[in-house]
Coordinates of C-alpha atoms in Angstrom, one line a residue:
X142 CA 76.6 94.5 -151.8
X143 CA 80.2 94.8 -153.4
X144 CA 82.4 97.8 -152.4
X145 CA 81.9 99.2 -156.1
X146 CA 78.7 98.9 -156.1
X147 CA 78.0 100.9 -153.2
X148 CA 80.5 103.6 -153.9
X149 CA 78.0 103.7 -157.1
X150 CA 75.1 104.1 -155.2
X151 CA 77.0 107.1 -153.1
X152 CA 78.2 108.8 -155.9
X153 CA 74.8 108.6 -157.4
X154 CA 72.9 110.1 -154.1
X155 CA 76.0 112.7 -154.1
X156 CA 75.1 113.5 -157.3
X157 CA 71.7 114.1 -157.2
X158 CA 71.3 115.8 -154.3
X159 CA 74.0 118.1 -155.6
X160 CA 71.1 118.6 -158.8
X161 CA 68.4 119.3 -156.5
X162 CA 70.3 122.3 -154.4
X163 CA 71.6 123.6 -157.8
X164 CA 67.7 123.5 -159.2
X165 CA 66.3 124.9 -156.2
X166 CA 68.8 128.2 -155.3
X167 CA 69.3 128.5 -158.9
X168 CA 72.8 127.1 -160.5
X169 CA 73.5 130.5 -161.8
X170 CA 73.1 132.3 -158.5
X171 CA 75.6 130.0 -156.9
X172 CA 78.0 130.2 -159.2
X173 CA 77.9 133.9 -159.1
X174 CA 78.7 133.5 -155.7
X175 CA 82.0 131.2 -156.2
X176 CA 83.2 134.2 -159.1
X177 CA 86.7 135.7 -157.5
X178 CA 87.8 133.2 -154.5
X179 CA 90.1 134.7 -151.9
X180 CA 93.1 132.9 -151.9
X181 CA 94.3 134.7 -148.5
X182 CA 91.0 132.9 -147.0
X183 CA 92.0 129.8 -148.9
X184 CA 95.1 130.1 -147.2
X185 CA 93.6 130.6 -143.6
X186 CA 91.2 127.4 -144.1
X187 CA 93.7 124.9 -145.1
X188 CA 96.1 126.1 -142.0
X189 CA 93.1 126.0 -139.8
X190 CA 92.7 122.4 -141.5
X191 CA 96.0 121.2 -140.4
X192 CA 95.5 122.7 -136.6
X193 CA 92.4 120.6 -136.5
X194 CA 93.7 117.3 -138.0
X195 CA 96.8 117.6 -135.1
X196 CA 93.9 118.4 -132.2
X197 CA 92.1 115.0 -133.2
X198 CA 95.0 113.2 -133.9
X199 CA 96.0 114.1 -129.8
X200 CA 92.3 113.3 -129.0
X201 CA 92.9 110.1 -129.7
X202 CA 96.3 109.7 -128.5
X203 CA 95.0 110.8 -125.1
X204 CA 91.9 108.7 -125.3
X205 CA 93.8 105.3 -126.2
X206 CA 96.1 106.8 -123.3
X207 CA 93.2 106.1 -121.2
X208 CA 92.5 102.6 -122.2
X209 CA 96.3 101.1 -121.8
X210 CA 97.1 101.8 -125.1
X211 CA 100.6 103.0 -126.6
X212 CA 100.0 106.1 -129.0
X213 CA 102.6 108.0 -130.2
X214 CA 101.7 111.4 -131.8
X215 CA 103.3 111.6 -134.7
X216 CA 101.6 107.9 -135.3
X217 CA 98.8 108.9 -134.3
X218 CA 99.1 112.3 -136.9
X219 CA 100.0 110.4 -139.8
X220 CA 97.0 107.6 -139.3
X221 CA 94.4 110.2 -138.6
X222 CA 95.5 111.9 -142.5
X223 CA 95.2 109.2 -143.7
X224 CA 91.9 108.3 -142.4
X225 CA 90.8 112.1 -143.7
X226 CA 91.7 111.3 -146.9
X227 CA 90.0 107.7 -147.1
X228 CA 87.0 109.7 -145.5
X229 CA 87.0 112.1 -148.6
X230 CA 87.2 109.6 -151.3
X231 CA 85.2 106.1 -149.8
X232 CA 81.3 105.8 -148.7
X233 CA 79.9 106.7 -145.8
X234 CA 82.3 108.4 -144.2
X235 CA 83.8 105.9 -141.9
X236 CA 86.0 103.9 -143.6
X237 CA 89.5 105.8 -142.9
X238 CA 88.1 105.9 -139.2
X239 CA 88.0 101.6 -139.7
X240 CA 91.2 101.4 -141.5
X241 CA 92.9 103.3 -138.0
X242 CA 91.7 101.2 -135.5
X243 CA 91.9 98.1 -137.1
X244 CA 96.0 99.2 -137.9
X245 CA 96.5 100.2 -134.8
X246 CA 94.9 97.1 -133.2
X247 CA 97.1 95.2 -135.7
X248 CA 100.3 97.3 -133.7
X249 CA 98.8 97.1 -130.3
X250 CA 97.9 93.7 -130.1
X251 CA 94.4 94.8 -128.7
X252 CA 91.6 94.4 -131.0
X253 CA 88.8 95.3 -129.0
X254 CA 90.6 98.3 -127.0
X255 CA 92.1 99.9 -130.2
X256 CA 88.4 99.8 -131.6
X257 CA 86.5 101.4 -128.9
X258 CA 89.3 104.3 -129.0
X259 CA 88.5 105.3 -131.9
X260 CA 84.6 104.9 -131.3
X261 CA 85.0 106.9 -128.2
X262 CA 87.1 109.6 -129.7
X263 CA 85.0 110.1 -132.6
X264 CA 81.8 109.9 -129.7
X265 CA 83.8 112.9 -128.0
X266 CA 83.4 114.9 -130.8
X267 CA 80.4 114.1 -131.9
X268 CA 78.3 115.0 -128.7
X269 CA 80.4 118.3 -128.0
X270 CA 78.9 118.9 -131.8
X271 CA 75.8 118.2 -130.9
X272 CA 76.1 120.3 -127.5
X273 CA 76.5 123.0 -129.8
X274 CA 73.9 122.5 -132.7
X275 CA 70.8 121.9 -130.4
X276 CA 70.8 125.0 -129.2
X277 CA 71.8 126.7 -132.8
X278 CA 68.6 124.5 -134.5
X279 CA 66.2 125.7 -131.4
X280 CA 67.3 128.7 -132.0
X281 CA 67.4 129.5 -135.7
X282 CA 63.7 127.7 -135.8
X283 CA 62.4 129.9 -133.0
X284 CA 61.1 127.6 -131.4
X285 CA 62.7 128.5 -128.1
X286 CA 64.6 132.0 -126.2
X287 CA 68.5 131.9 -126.6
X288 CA 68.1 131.4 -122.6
X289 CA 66.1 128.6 -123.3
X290 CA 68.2 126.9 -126.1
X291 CA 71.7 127.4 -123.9
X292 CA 69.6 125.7 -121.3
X293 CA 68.6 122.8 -123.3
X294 CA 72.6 122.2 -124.1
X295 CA 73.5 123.0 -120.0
X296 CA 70.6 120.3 -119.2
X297 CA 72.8 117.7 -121.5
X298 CA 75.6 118.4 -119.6
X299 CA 74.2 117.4 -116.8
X300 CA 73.1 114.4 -117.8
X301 CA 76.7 113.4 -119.1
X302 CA 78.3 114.6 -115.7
X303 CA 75.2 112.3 -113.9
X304 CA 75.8 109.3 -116.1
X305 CA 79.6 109.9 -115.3
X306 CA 78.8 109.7 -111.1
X307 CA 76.4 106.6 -111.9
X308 CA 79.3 104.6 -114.1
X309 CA 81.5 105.3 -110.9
X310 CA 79.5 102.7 -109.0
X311 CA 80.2 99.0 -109.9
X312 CA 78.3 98.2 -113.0
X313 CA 76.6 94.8 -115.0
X314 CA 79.5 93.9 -117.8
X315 CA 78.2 95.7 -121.0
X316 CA 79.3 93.6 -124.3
X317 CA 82.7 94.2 -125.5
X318 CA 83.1 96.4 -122.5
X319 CA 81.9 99.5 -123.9
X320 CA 81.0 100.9 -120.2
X321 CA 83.9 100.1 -118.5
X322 CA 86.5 101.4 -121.4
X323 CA 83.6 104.7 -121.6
X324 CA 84.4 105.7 -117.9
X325 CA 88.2 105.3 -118.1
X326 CA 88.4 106.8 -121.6
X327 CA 85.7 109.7 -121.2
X328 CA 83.8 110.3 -118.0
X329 CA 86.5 110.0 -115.1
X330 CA 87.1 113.5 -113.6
X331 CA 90.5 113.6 -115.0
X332 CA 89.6 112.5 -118.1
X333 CA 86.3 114.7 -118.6
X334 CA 87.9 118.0 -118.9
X335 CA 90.4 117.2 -121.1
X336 CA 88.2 115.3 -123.5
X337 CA 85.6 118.3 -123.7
X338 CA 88.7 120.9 -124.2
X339 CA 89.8 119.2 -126.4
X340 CA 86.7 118.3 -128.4
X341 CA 85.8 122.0 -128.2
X342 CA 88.5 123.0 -129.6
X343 CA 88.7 120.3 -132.7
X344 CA 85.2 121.9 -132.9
X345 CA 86.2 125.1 -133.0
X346 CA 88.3 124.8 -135.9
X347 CA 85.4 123.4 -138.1
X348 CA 83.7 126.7 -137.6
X349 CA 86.4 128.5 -137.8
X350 CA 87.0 126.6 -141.7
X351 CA 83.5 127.3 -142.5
X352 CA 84.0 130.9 -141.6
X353 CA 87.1 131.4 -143.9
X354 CA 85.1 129.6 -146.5
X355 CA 82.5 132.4 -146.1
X356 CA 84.6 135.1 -146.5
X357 CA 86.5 133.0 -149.4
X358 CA 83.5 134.1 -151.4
X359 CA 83.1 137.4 -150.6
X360 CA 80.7 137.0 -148.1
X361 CA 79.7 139.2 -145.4
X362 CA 77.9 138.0 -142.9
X363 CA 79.0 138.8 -139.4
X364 CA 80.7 136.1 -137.6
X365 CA 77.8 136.1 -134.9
X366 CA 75.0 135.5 -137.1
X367 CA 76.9 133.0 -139.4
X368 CA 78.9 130.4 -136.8
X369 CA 75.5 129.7 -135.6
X370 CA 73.9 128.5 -138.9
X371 CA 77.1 126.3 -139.2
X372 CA 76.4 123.3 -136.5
X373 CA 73.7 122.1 -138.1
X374 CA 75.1 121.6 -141.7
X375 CA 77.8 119.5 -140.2
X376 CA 75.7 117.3 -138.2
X377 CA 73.9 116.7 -141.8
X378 CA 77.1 115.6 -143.1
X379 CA 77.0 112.1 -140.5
X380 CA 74.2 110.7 -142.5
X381 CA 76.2 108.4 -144.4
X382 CA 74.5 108.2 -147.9
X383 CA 76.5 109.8 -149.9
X384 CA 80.5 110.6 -150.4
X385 CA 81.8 112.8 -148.0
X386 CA 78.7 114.5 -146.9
X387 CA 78.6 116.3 -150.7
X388 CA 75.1 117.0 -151.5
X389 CA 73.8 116.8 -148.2
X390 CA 76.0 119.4 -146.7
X391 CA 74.9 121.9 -149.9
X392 CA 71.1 121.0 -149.5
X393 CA 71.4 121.4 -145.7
X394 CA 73.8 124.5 -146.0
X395 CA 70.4 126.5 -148.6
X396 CA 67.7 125.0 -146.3
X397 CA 69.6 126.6 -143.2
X398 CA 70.3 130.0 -144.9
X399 CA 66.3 130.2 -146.0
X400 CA 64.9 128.9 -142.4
X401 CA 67.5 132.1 -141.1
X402 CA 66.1 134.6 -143.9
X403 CA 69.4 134.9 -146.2
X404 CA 69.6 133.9 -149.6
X405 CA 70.0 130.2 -149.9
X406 CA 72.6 130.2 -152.9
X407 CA 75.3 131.8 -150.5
X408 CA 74.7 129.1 -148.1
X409 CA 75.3 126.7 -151.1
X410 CA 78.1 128.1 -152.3
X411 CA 79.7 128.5 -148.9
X412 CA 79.2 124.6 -148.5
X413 CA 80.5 123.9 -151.7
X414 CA 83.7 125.8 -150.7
X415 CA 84.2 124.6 -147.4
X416 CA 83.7 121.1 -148.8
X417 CA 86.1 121.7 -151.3
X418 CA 89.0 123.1 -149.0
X419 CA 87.7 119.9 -146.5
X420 CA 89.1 117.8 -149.8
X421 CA 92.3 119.4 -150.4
X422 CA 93.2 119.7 -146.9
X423 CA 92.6 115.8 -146.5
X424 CA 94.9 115.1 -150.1
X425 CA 98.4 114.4 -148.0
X426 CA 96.9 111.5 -146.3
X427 CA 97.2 109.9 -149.7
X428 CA 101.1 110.2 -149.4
X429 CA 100.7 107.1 -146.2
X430 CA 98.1 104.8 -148.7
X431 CA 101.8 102.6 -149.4
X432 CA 102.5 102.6 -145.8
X433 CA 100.7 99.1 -145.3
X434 CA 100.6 97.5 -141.2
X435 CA 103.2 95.3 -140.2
X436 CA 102.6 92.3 -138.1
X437 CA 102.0 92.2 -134.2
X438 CA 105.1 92.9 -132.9
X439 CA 105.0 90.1 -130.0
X440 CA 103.0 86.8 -131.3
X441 CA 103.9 85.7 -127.7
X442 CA 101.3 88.2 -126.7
X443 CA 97.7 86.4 -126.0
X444 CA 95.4 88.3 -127.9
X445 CA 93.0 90.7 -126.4
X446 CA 90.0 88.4 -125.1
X447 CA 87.5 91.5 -125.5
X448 CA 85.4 91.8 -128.7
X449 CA 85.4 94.3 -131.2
X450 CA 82.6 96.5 -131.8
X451 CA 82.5 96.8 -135.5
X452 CA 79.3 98.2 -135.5
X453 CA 79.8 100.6 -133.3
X454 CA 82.3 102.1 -135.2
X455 CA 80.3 102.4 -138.8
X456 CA 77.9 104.1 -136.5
X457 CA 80.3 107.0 -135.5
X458 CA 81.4 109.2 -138.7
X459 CA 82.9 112.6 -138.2
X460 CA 84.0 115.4 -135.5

């Protein structure tokens, strides 16, 4: 399938999804919602944008650290807005995270390692995401105590700090070295804390967006009943079918609201909004498309013998 052809087909689920909210919580109803935007929230959102984009862009500075890898910030900054922005405007959701590694393997000279950084970074985030959604989902469905549901995300700790005393002991060679780079990047006790700070606090901000994009609109939930409903939406935004998570995060955003009791419109229109202020924020990254990847610095350098792990990368899309 050509490039085109698949943005097509993106567009087109974008698109229709995007139908289907606005038939179900009535068009009109959202809309009403969107009437007089708060530029002062605006404001907070697109600062709270910027904090997060220079949190990730150290996450992965300190994880490619961890792996041999030279990373300087403001590098590492510039690649990671333009990744945001290639995020925004390509399928799937993935490709500005490709176009990183495989320019910063073109720098480093290490194919395989630059890969799994940005794999493992993007991992990091993903599961300290999902650390804080199971709970929110048990929770907003009922099907468990708020004891219970905190439990259920201690319990995955666990596991994570278990796997990280197993992958101490001498291990069989995983392909491409995915273990190996997993412990030194992720799961050594230097690196653990660090990595979960860190994601927590990259997570942080995407609440913290979707909050000011609440009260953008005028809405007035408190911040206790709404951050929880928000973990869930984003999550729905990694299924990569459509452009940016549009249409799935509005569709996920009203089935949230109603599962919680609220009006699903407002969840909607807050997803609308916070996808919105997602787009703008991402826009300077286009100011680095010219910057193109020069050549490996030292040809003298063998290569890295590892292999890549393409695949694993198209799996991982955002947090």
């Amino acid at each position: 399938m050509t490039p085109a052809r698949r943005w097509l087909l993106r567009l087109t689920a974008s698109v229709t999804l995007l139908m289907a909210v606005a038939w179900w919580t009535d068009i009109r109803a959202v809309t009403a919602h969107l009437a007089g935007i708060d530029p002062r929230w605006v404001a907070a959102a697109l600062v709270l944008s910027g904090i997060q984009i220079l949190l990730s862009a150290w996450r992965w500075r300190f994880t490619a650290a961890q792996l041999g890898l030279p990373l300087p910030l403001g590098l590492a900054l510039r690649e990671y807005l333009l990744a945001g922005f290639l995020n925004q405007v390509l399928p799937g959701g993935v490709l500005g995270d490709v176009s990183r590694a495989w320019r910063h393997a073109d720098a480093s000279g290490a194919t395989g390692r630059a890969v799994r950084a940005v794999v493992l970074e993007r991992g990091s985030g993903q599961l300290t995401m999902a650390l804080i959604a199971v709970p929110a989902l048990l929770s907003l469905s009922g099907l468990a105590s708020a004891s219970v549901s905190w439990g259920a995300a201690a319990g995955v700790t666990v596991v994570i700090l278990a796997a990280s005393t197993q992958l101490r002991a001498p291990a069989a060679q995983a392909p491409s070295g995915l273990v190996t780079d997993t412990r030194r990047a992720l799961l050594t006790p230097a690196a653990l804390p660090l990595q979960l700070l860190s994601s927590a606090a990259v997570v942080a901000t995407y609440l913290l967006v979707f909050l000011a994009a609440a009260r953008a609109i005028g809405a007035e939930l408190p911040a206790a009943q709404l951050l929880p409903l928000v973990p869930p939406v984003l999550l729905a935004m990694l299924i990569p079918v459509t452009i940016a998570g549009w249409g799935l995060r509005e569709g996920a955003a009203a089935g949230v609201w109603a599962i919680a009791g609220l009006d699903p419109a407002q969840g909607a229109a807050i997803a609308l909004t916070y996808g919105a202020l997602v787009l703008v924020a991402a826009l300077p990254g286009a100011l680095f498309m010219e910057r193109t990847p020069g050549a490996r610095r030292d040809r003298g350098r063998a290569p890295d013998q590892e292999g890549t792990s393409g695949d694993s990368l198209k799996s991982n899309s955002t947090s």
